[in-house]
Coordinates of C-alpha atoms in Angstrom, one line a residue:
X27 CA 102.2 -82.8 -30.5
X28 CA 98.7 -81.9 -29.5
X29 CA 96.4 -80.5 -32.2
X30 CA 93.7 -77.3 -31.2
X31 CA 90.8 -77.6 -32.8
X32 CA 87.1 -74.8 -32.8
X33 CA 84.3 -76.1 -30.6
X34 CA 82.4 -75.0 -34.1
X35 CA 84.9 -76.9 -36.0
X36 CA 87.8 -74.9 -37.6
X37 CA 91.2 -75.4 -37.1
X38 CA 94.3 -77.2 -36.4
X39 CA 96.1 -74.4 -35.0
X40 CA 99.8 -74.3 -32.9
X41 CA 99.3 -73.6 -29.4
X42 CA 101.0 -70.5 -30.1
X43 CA 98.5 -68.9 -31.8
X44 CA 95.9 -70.2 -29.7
X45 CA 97.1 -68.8 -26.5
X46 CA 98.0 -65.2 -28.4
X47 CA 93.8 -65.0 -30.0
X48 CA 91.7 -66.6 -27.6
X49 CA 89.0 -67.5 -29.9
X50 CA 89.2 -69.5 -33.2
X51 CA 88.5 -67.7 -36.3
X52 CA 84.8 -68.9 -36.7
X53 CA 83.9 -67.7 -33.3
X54 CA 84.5 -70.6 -31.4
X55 CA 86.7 -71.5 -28.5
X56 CA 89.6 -73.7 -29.0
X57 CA 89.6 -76.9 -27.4
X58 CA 92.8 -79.7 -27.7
X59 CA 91.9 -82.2 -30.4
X60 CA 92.0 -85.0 -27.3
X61 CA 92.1 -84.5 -23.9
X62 CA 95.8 -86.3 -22.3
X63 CA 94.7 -89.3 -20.3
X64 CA 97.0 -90.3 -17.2
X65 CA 97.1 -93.2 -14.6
X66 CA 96.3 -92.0 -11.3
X67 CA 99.0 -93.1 -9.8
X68 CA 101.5 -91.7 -12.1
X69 CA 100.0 -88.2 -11.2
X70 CA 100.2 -88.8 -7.3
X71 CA 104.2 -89.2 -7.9
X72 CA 104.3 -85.4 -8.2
X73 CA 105.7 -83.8 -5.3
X74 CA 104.2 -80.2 -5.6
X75 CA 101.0 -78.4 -7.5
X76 CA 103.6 -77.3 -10.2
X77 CA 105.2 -80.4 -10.2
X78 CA 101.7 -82.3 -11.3
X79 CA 101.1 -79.1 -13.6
X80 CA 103.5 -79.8 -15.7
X81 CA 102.6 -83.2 -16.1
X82 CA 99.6 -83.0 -16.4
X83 CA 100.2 -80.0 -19.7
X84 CA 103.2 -81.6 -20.8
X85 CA 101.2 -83.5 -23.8
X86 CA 99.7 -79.9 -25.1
X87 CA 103.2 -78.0 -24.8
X88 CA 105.1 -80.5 -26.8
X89 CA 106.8 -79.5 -30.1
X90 CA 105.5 -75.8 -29.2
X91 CA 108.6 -72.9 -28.3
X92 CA 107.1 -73.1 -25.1
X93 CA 107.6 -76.5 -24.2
X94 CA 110.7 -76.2 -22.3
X95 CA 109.5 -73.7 -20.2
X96 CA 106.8 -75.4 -19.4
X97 CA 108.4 -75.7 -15.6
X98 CA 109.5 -72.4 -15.4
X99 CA 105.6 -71.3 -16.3
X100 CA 104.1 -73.7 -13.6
X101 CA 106.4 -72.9 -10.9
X102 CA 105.2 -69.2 -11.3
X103 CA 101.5 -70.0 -11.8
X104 CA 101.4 -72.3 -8.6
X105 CA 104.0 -70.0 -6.5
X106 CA 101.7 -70.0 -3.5
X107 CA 99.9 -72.3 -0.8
X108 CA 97.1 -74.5 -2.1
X109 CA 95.6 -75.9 1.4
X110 CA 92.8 -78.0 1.6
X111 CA 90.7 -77.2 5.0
X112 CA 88.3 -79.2 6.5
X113 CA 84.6 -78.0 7.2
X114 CA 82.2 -79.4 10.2
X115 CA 81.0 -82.8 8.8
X116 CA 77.9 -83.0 7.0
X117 CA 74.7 -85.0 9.0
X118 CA 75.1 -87.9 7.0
X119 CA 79.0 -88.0 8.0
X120 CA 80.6 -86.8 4.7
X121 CA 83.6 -85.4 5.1
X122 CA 83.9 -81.7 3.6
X123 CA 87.1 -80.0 2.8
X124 CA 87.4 -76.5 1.1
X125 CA 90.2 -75.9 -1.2
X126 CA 91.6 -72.7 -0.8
X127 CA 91.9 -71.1 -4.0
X128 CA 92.5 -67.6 -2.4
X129 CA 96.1 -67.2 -1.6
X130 CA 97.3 -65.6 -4.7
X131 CA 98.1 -61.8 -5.5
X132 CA 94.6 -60.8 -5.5
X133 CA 93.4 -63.6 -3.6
X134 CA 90.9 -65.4 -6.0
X135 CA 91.2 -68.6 -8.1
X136 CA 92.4 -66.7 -10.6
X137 CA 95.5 -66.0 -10.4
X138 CA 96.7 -69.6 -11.7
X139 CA 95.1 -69.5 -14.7
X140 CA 95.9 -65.4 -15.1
X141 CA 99.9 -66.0 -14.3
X142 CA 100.1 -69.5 -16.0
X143 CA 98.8 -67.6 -19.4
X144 CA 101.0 -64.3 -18.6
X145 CA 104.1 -66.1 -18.6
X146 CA 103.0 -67.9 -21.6
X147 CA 102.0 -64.9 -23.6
X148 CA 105.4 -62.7 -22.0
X149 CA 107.4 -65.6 -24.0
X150 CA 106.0 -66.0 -27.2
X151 CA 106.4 -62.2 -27.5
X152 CA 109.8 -62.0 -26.6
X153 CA 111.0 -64.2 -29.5
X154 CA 109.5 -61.7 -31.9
X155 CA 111.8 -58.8 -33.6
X156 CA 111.3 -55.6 -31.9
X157 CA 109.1 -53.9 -34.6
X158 CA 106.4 -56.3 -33.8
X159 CA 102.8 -54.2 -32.8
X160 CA 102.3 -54.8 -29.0
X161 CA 99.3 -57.5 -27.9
X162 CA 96.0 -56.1 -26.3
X163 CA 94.1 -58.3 -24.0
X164 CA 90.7 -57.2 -23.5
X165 CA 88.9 -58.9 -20.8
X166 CA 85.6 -58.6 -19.1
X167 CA 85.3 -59.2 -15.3
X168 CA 82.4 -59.4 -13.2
X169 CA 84.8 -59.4 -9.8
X170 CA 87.9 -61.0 -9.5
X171 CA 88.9 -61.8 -13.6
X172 CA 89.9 -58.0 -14.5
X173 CA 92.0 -57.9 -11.0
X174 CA 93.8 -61.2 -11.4
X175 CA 94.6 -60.4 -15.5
X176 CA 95.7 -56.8 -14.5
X177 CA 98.6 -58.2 -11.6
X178 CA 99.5 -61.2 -13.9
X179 CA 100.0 -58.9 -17.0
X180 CA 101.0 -55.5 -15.0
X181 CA 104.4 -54.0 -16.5
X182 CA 105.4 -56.9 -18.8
X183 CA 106.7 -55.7 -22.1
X184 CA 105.0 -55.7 -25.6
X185 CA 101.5 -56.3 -23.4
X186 CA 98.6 -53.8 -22.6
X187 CA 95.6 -55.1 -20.8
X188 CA 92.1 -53.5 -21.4
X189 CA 89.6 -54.4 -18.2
X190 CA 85.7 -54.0 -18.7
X191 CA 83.7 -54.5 -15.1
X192 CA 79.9 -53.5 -15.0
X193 CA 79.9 -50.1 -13.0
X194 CA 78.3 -50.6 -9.5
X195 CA 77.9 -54.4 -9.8
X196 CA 81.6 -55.6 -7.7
X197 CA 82.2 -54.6 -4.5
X198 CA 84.6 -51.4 -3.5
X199 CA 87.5 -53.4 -2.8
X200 CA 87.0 -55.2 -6.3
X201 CA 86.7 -51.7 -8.0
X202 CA 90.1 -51.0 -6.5
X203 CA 92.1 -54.0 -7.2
X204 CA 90.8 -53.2 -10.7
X205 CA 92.7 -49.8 -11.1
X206 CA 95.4 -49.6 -9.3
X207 CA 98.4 -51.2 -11.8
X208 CA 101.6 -49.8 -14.1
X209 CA 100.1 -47.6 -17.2
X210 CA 100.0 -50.8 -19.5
X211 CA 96.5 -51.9 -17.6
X212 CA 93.1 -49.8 -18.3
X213 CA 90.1 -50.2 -16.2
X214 CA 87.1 -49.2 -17.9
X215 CA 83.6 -48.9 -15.8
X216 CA 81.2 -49.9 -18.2
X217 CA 77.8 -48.6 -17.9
X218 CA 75.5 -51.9 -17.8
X219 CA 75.8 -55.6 -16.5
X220 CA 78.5 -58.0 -17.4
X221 CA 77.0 -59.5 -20.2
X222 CA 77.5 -56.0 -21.4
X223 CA 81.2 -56.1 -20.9
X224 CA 81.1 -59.8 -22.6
X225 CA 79.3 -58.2 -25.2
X226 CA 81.5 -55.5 -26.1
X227 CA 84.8 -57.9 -25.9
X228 CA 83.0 -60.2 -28.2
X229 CA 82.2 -57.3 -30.7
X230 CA 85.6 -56.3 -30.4
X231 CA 86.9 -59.8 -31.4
X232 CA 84.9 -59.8 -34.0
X233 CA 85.2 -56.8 -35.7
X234 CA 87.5 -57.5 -38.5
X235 CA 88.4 -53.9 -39.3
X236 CA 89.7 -53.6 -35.4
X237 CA 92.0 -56.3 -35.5
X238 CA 93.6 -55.1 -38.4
X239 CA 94.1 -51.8 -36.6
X240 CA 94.6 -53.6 -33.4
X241 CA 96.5 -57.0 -31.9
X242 CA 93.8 -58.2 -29.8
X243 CA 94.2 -61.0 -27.3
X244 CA 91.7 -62.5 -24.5
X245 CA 92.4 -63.2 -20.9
X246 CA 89.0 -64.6 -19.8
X247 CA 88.1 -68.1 -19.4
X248 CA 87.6 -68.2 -23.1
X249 CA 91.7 -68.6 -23.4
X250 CA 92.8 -72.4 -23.2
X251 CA 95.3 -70.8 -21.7
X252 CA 93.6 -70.5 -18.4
X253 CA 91.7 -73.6 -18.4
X254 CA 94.4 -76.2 -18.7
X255 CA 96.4 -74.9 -15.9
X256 CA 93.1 -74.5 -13.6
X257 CA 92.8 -78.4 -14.2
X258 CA 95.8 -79.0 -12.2
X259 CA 94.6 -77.5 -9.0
X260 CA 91.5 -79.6 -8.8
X261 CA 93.9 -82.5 -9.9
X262 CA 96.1 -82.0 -6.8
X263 CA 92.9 -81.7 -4.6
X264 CA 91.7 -85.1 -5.6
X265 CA 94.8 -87.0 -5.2
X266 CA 95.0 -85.6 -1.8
X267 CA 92.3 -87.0 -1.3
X268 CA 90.6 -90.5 -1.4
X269 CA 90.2 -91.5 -4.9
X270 CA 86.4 -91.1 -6.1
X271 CA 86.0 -88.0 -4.0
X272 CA 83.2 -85.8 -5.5
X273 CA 83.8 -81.7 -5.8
X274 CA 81.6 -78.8 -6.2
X275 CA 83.0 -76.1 -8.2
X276 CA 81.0 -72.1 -8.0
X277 CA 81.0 -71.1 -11.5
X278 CA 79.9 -68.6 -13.6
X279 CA 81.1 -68.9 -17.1
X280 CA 81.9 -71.9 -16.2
X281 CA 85.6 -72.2 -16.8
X282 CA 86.5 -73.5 -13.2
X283 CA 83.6 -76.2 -14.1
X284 CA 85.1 -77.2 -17.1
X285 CA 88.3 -77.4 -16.0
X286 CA 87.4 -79.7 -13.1
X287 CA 85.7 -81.8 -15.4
X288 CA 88.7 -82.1 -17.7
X289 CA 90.8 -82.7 -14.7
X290 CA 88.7 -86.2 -13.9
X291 CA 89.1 -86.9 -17.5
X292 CA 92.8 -86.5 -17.5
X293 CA 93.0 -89.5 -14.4
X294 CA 92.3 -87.3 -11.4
X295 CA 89.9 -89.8 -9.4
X296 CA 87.3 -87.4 -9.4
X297 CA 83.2 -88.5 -8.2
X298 CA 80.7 -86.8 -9.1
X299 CA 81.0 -82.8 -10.1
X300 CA 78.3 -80.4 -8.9
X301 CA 78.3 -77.0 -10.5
X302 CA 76.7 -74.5 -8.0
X303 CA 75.5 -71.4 -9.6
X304 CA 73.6 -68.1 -8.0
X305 CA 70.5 -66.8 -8.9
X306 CA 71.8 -67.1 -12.6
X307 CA 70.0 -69.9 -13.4
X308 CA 71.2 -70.9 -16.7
X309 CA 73.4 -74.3 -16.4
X310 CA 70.4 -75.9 -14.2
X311 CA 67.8 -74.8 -16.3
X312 CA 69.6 -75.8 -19.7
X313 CA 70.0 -79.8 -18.1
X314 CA 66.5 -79.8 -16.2
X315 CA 64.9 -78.9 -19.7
X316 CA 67.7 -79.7 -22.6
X317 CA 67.2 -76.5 -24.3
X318 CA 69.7 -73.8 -23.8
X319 CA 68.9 -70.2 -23.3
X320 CA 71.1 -67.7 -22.6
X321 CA 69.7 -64.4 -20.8
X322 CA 70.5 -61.2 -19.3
X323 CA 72.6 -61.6 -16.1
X324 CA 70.9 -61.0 -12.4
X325 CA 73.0 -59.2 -9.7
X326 CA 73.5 -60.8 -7.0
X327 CA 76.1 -61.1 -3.5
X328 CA 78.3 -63.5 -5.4
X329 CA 78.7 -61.2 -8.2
X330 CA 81.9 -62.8 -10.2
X331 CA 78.4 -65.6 -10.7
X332 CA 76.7 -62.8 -12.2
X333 CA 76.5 -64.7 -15.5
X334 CA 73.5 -65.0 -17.8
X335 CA 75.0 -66.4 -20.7
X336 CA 77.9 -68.8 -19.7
X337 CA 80.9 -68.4 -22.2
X338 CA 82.2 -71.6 -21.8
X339 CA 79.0 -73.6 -21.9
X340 CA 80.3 -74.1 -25.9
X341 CA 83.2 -76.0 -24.8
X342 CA 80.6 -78.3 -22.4
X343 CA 78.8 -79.0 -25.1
X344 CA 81.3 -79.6 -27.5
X345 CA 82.8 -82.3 -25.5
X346 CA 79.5 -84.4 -25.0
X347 CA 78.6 -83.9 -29.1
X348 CA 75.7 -81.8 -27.5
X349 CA 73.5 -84.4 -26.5
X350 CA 72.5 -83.0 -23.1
X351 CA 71.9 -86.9 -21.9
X352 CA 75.9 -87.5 -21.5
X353 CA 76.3 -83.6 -20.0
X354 CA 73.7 -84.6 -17.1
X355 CA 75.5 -87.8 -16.5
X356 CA 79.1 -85.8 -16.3
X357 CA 77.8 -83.2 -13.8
X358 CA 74.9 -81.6 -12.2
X359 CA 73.5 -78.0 -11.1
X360 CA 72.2 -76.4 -8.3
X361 CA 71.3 -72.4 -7.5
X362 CA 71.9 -71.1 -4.8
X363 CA 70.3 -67.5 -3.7
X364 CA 70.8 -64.5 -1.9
X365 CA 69.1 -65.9 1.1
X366 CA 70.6 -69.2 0.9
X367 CA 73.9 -67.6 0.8
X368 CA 73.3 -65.5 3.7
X369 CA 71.8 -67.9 6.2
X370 CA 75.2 -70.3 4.8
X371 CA 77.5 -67.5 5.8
X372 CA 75.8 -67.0 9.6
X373 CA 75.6 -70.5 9.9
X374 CA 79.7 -71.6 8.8
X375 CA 80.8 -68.8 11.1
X376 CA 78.3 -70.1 13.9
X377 CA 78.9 -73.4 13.7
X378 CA 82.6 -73.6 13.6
X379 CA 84.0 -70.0 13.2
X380 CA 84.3 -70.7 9.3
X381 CA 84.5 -67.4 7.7
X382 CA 83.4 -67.6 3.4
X383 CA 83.2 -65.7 0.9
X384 CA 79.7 -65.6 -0.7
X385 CA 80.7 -67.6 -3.8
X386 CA 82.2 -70.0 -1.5
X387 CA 78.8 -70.0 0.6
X388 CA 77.0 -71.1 -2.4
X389 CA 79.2 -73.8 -2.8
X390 CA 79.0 -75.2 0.8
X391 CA 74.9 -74.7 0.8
X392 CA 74.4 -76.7 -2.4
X393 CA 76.7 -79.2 -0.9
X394 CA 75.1 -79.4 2.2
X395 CA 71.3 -79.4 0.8
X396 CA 72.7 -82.6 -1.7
X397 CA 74.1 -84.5 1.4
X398 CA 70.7 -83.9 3.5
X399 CA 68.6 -85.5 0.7
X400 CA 67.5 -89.3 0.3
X401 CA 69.7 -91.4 -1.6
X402 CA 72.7 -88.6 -1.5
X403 CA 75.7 -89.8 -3.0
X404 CA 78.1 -91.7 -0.6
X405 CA 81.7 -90.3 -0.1
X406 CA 83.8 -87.1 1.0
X407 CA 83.5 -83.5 -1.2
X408 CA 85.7 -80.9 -1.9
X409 CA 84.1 -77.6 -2.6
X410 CA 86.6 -75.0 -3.8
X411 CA 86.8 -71.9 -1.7
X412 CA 86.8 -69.3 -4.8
X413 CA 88.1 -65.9 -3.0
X414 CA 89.1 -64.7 0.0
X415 CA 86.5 -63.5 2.3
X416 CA 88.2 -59.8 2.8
X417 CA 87.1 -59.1 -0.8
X418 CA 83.5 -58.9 0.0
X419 CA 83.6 -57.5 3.3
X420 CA 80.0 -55.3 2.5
X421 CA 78.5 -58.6 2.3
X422 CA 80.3 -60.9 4.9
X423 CA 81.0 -58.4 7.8
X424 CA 77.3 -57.7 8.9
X425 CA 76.0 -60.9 8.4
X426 CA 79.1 -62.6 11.2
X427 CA 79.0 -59.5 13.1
X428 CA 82.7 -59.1 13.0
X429 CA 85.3 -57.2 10.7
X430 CA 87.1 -59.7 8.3
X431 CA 91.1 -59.0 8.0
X432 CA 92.4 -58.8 3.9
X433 CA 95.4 -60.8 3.7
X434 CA 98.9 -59.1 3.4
X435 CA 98.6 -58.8 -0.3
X436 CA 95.2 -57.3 -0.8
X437 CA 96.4 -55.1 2.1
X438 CA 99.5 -53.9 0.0
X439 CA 96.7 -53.7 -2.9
X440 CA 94.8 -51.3 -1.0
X441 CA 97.2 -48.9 -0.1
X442 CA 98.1 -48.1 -3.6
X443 CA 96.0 -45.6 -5.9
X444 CA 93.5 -46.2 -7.8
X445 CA 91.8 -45.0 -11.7
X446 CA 89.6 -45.7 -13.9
X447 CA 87.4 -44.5 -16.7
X448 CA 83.7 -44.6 -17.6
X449 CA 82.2 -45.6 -20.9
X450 CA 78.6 -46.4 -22.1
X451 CA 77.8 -50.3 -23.2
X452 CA 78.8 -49.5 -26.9
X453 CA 81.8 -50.6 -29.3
X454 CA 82.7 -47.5 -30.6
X455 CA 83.1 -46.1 -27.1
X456 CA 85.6 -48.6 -26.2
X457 CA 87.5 -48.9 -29.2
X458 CA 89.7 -45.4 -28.7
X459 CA 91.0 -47.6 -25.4
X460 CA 92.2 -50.5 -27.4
X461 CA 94.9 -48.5 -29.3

């Protein structure tokens, strides 16, 4: 049985109680005591992205009442294609793929992680007595979180979902996805940035007279729950591909980048691992300099980036023992902005009809930029392709000149109605929502 300890050093605690809270009860994030270490080739035996899932999570689920669902919960999370696409080469003959993340409900990369800890969460609760007070998950988004947390959690029993997204920062079609589920999900326009909306759900957390009052529970990238099973996909990625292939990962609070790196910890074969951030500047700046410093957010076109203050940069550190020396030699940054990601959009859809989303774009540009550099790192790249174009049509629609079809789901998404309510940036404002 694997053991869940705080990045800050509290704990054990049962993987039961670390899915339901989130965060630890000194303020950290859990992380498993030891990460589960594989041979290669023993993950390259599974047939299918939930088959190598379950693997690959079998070590933290054991002993736990959820372990023998543990295939029941992957088959769900990974119900949907997972294709990896190839991209014109790069000039110094690199082979580039994109892994298609999009092809879930709401056509981002997270709906694994969202549906992987839904199915958890919808279990654990079932086994208690009927009397028990229902659990709240409160989660920030700055795009495609709040949308992929509402469908995963929408209608199951004993759960109501509480979504924050920064009023006027996501795109229309984002706003809608947000608002448009069964009553037990409640968008909430929050009037400021995203690290507003962090702010507030990290007040809430910490506010011991609320949870008394109130079950509270996380969905964000703060939940183990959503990291572990986002390992898996880059795991199936890099065993579809040849062993030593390098990936770049678009992050923001850097879950997806964590997860990637745990994923070459576990045995996936993975190279080298470059996070690509926007404008936001924070993960380059903290391993060009050593010193961390988180700051307000900037807004920007690939605005589920828009993060100043990256949650998950606590479990980075954590792993290395904070000595920024190992963290450079695990991964490395680039930022990528507006006008990098515009010029990458025109140029895909020019140059092979390639049609990206501007996270995505950010992705491909730092990749590109790497491989047209002196001395770039030999070897194919996977970049993960984040969301589905459709979902930033404002952005990606002038720039290729063209109209950009949503996919079937967000189609369905779209035709449905849509709420929400307004609040200002402060606790007490959001706490009547909570219950």
């Amino acid at each position: 049985m694997t053991a869940f300890h705080s990045t800050r050093g509290g704990g054990p605690a049962t993987l039961e109680a670390v899915l339901q809270t989130g965060t630890a009860p000194d303020g950290g994030l859990y992380v498993p005591e030891r990460l589960a270490v594989f041979e290669r080739e023993a993950l390259a035996e599974a047939a299918t992205p939930a088959e190598l899932a379950e693997r690959m999570l079998a070590p933290y689920f054991a002993g736990s009442s959820l372990a023998g669902a543990l295939p029941d919960i992957c088959r769900n999370a990974f119900g949907f294609p997972l294709p990896l696409v190839d991209l014109s080469p790069a000039g110094n003959g690199a082979g580039l793929r994109l892994l298609e993340l999009f092809h879930g409900p709401t056509a981002a990369f997270k709906d694994y992680g969202a549906r992987f800890l839904a199915a958890c969460l919808e279990r654990i609760l079932a086994d208690e007595p009927a009397s028990s007070p229902p659990l709240t998950i409160l989660v920030a988004t700055s795009g495609d979180t709040g949308a992929a947390v509402a469908s995963a959690f929408s209608g199951r029993e004993k759960i109501r979902v509480v979504v924050l997204f920064p009023k006027g920062r996501i795109s229309p079609r984002q706003e809608h996805h947000l608002g448009c589920w069964d009553d037990n999900v409640q968008a909430l326009a929050v009037h400021g940035a995203f690290d507003d909306c962090q702010r507030l759900a990290k007040q809430a957390f910490a506010d011991a007279a609320l949870r008394k009052r109130v079950r509270l529970g996380s969905a964000n990238s703060i939940n183990l729950g959503r990291l572990l099973p986002q390992s898996a996909y880059h795991a199936w990625a890099a065993l579809k591909s040849p062993e030593g292939t390098h990936f770049v990962v678009p992050t923001g609070n850097l879950g997806n980048g964590v997860a990637c790196l745990w994923a070459r910890e576990m045995g996936a074969g993975i190279g080298r691992i470059l996070l690509t951030t926007n404008a936001n500047r924070t993960i380059g700046d903290y391993l060009s300099s050593g010193e961390y410093l988180g700051r307000e957010s900037i807004g920007t076109l690939a605005n589920a980036m828009d993060v100043g203050d990256p949650s998950n940069m606590e479990r980075l550190r954590h792993q290395f023992g904070g000595d920024v020396d190992r963290i450079r030699a695990a991964v490395s940054a680039a930022s990528v902005d507006d006008g990098r990601i515009r010029r990458r959009i025109r140029r895909e859809y020019s140059d092979s009809g390639a049609v990206l989303c501007p996270h995505t774009a950010a992705g491909v540009d730092a990749c590109r930029g790497l491989l047209a550099e002196s001395g770039a790192p030999a070897g194919d790249w996977v970049i993960a392709a984040t969301a589905h174009p459709a979902k930033f049509e404002t952005v990606v629609e002038p720039l290729i000149g063209t109209a950009v079809a949503p996919p079937p789901q967000l189609e369905e998404l779209l035709s449905r109605p849509s709420s929400h309510e307004e609040i200002p940036a402060e606790l007490d404002a959001l706490t009547p929502f909570l219950g």
